[in-house]
Coordinates of C-alpha atoms in Angstrom, one line a residue:
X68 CA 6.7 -11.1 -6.4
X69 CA 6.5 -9.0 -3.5
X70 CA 8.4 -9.4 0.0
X71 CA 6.2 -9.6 3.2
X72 CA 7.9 -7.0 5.2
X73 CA 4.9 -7.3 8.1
X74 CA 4.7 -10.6 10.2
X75 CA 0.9 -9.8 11.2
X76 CA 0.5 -10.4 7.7
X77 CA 1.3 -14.3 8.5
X78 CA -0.6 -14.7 11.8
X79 CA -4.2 -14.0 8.7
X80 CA -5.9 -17.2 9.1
X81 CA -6.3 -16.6 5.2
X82 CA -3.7 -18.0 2.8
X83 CA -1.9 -20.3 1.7
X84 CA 2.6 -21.6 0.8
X85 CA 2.9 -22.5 -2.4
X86 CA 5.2 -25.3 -2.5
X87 CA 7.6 -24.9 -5.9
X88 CA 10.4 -26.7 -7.7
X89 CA 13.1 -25.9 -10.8
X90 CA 11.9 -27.9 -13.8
X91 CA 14.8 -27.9 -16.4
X92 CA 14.2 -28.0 -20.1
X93 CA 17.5 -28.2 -22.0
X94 CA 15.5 -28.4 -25.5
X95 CA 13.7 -25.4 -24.9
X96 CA 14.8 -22.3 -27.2
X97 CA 14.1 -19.6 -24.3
X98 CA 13.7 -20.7 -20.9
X99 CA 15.3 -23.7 -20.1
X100 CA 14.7 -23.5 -16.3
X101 CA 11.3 -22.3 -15.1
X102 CA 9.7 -23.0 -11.7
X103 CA 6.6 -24.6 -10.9
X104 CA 4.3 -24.5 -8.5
X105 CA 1.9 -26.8 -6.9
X106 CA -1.4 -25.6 -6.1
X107 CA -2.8 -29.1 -5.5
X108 CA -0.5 -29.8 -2.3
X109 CA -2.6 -30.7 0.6
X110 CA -2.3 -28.6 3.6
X111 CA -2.7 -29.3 7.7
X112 CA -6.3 -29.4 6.9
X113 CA -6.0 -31.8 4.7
X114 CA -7.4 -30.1 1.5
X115 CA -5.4 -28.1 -1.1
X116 CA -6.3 -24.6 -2.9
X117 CA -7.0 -25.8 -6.1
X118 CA -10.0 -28.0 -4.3
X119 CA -11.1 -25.0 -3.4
X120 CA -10.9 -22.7 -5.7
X121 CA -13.1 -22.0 -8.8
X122 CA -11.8 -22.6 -11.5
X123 CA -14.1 -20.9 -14.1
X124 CA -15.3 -22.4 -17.5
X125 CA -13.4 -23.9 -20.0
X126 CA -12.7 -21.3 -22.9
X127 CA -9.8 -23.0 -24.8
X128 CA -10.6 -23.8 -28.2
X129 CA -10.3 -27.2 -28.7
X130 CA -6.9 -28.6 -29.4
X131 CA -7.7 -30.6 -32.7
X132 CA -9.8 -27.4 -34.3
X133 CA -7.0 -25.2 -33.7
X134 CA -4.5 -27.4 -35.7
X135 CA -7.7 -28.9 -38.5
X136 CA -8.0 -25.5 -39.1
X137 CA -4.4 -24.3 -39.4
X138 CA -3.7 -27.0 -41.7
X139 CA -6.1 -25.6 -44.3
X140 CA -3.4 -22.5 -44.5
X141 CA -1.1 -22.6 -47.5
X142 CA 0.6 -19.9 -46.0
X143 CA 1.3 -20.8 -42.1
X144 CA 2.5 -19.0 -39.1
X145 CA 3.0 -19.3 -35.7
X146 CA 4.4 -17.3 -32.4
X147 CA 3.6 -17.7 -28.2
X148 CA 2.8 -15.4 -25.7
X149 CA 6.4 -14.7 -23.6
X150 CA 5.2 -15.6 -19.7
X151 CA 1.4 -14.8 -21.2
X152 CA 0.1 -15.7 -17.1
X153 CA 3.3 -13.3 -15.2
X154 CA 2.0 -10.1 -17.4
X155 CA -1.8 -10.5 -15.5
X156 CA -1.7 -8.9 -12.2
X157 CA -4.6 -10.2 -9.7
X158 CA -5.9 -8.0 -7.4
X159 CA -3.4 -7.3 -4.4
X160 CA -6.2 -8.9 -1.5
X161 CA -5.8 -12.3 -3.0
X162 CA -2.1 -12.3 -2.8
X163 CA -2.2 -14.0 0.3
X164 CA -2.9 -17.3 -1.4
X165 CA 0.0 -17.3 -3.2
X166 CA 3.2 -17.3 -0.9
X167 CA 6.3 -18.7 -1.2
X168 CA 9.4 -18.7 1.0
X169 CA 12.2 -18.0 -0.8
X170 CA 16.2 -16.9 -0.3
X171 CA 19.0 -16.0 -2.9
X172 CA 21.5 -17.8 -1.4
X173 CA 22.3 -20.9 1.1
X174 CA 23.5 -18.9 3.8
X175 CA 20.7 -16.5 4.2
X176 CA 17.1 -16.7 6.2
X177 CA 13.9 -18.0 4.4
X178 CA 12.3 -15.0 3.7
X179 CA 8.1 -14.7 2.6
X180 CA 7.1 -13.0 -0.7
X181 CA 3.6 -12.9 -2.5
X182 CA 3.3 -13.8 -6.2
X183 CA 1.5 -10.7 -7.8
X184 CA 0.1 -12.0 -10.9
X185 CA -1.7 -15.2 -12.2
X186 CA 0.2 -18.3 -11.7
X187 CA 0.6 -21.1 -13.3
X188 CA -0.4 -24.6 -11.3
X189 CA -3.5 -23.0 -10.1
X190 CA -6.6 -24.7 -11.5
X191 CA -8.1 -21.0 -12.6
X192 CA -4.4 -19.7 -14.2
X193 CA -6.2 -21.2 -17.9
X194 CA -9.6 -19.3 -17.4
X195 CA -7.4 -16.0 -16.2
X196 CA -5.2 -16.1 -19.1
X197 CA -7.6 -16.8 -21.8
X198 CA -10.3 -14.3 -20.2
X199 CA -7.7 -11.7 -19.9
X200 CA -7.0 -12.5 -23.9
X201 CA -11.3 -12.1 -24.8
X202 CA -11.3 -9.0 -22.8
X203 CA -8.1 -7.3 -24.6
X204 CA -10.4 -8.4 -27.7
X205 CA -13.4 -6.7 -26.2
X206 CA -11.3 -3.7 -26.0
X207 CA -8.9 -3.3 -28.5
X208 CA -10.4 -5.5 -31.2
X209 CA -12.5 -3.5 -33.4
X210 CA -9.2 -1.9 -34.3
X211 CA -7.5 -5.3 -35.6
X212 CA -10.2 -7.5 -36.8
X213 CA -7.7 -10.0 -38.1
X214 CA -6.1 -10.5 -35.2
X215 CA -9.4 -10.6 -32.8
X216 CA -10.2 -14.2 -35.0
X217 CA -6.9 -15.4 -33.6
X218 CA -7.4 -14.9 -30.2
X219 CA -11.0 -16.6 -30.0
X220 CA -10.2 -19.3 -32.4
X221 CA -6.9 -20.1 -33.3
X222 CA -5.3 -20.0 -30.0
X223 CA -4.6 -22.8 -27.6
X224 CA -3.9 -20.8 -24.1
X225 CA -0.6 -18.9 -24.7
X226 CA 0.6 -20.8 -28.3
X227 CA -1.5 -19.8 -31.2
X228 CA -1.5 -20.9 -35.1
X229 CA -2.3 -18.8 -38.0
X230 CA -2.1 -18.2 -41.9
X231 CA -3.9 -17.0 -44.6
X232 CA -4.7 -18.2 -48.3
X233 CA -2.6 -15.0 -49.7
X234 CA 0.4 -13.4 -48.7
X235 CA -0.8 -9.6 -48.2
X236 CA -3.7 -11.1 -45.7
X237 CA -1.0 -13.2 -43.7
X238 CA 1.1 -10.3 -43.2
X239 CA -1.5 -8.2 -42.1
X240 CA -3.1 -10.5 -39.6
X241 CA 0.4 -11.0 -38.4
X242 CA 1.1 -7.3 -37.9
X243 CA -2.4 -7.1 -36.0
X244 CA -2.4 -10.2 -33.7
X245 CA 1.4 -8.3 -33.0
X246 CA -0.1 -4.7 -32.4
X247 CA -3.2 -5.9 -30.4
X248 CA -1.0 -8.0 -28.1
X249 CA 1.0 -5.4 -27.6
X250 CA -1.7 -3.3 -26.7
X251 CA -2.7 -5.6 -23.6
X252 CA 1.3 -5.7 -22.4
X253 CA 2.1 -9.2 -24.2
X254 CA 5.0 -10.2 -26.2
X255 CA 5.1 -12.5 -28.7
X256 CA 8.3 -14.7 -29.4
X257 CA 9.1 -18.1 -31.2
X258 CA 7.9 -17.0 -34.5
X259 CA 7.7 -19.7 -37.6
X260 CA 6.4 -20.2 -40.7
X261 CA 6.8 -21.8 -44.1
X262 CA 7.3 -18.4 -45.8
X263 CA 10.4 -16.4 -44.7
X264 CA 9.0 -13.8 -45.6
X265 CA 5.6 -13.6 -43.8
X266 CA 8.5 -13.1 -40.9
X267 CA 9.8 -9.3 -42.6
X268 CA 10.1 -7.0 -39.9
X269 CA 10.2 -9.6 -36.7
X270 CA 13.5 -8.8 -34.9
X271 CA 16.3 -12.1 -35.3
X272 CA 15.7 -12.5 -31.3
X273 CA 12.5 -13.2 -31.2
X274 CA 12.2 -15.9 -33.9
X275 CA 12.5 -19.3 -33.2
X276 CA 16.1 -20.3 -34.1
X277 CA 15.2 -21.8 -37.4
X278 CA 12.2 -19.5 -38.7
X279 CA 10.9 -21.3 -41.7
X280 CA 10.9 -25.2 -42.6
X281 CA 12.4 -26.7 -46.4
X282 CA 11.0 -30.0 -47.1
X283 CA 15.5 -30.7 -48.2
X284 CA 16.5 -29.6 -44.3
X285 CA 16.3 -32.2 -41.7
X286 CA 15.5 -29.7 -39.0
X287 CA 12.0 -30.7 -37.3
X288 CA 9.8 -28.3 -35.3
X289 CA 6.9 -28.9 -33.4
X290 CA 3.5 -27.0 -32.7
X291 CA 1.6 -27.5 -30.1
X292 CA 3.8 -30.9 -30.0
X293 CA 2.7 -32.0 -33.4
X294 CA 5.6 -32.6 -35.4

């Protein structure tokens, strides 16, 4: 986010606060405290920005394909985008519509900042993200064809599931879903899978705590909140 150093910039009949709030996860492996923000809160005129505010067609694949298909794998993994919607920068004229007042500590003034990049709690941040993901495809993808069937079809917005029927193909659609990511500025952390080592390679930090499942352990994962 950005500071708004020039009060003009207020007096703009265009925009819009963004009221937020600290949601606290303590189950979560990464970020156990994230803020949210509501995009759906009424304003003086009585209507909010998401009511008025496109939110573009739906390009998720659909929940229960994602995980039909990835339960044909004999050889599973899985990884998420790291803050997939803070890496997409929107363009700097629609930052307006997505201020917040903000200060570090109790004793100082409210101070106003813009948010920079796509946002989640707007009803377009899904459309964004996943758009952003087809075009890095459109791009990139001829050189990691592996990796581009991921991102139209086994993803479901910033998690995604994957495997392969052998173990070479796994580790290479791993290595390219990895290398075209990193090609559009995204990070991917959480990794699992049933086969330790599909994971060869992945730094300790960026593996889910517990990075592969034994039917004697009593650990339990879930993906996409399937157990």
């Amino acid at each position: 986010m950005e500071l708004v150093s020039n009060p003009d910039e207020l007096i703009s009949t265009q925009g819009y606060f963004l009221p937020h709030h600290c949601v606290i996860k303590e189950t979560s492996s990464s970020t156990k405290l994230r803020p949210a923000f509501n995009a759906s809160q009424g304003t003086d005129l009585g209507i909010s920005l998401n009511e008025v505010l496109h939110s573009g067609p739906k390009l998720q694949t659909e929940l229960l394909d994602v995980i039909l298909r990835w339960r044909c794998y004999p050889i599973v993994f899985t990884a998420g985008i790291e803050k997939m919607f803070r890496r997409i920068w929107i363009y700097p004229e629609e930052c307006t519509y997505q201020k917040i007042l903000w200060k570090s500590h109790p004793d100082e003034e409210l101070n106003t900042y813009c948010l920079k990049t796509v946002t989640f709690g707007f009803a377009s941040a899904p459309y964004l993200g996943i758009r952003t993901l087809h075009q890095l495809t459109d791009d990139e993808g001829n050189n990691f064809p592996l990796a581009t069937d991921i991102l139209r079809n086994e993803i479901n917005v910033n998690d995604f599931l994957s495997g392969a029927y052998e173990f070479d193909t796994t580790i290479e659609k791993r290595r390219q879903v990895s290398l075209l990511l990193k090609a559009g500025g995204f990070i991917l952390r959480k990794w699992l899978s049933n086969c330790e080592d599909v994971l060869q390679g992945v730094l300790e930090d960026y593996k889910e705590k517990a990075s592969s499942y034994e039917f004697t352990q009593e650990t339990i994962h879930r993906a996409l909140g399937i157990l």
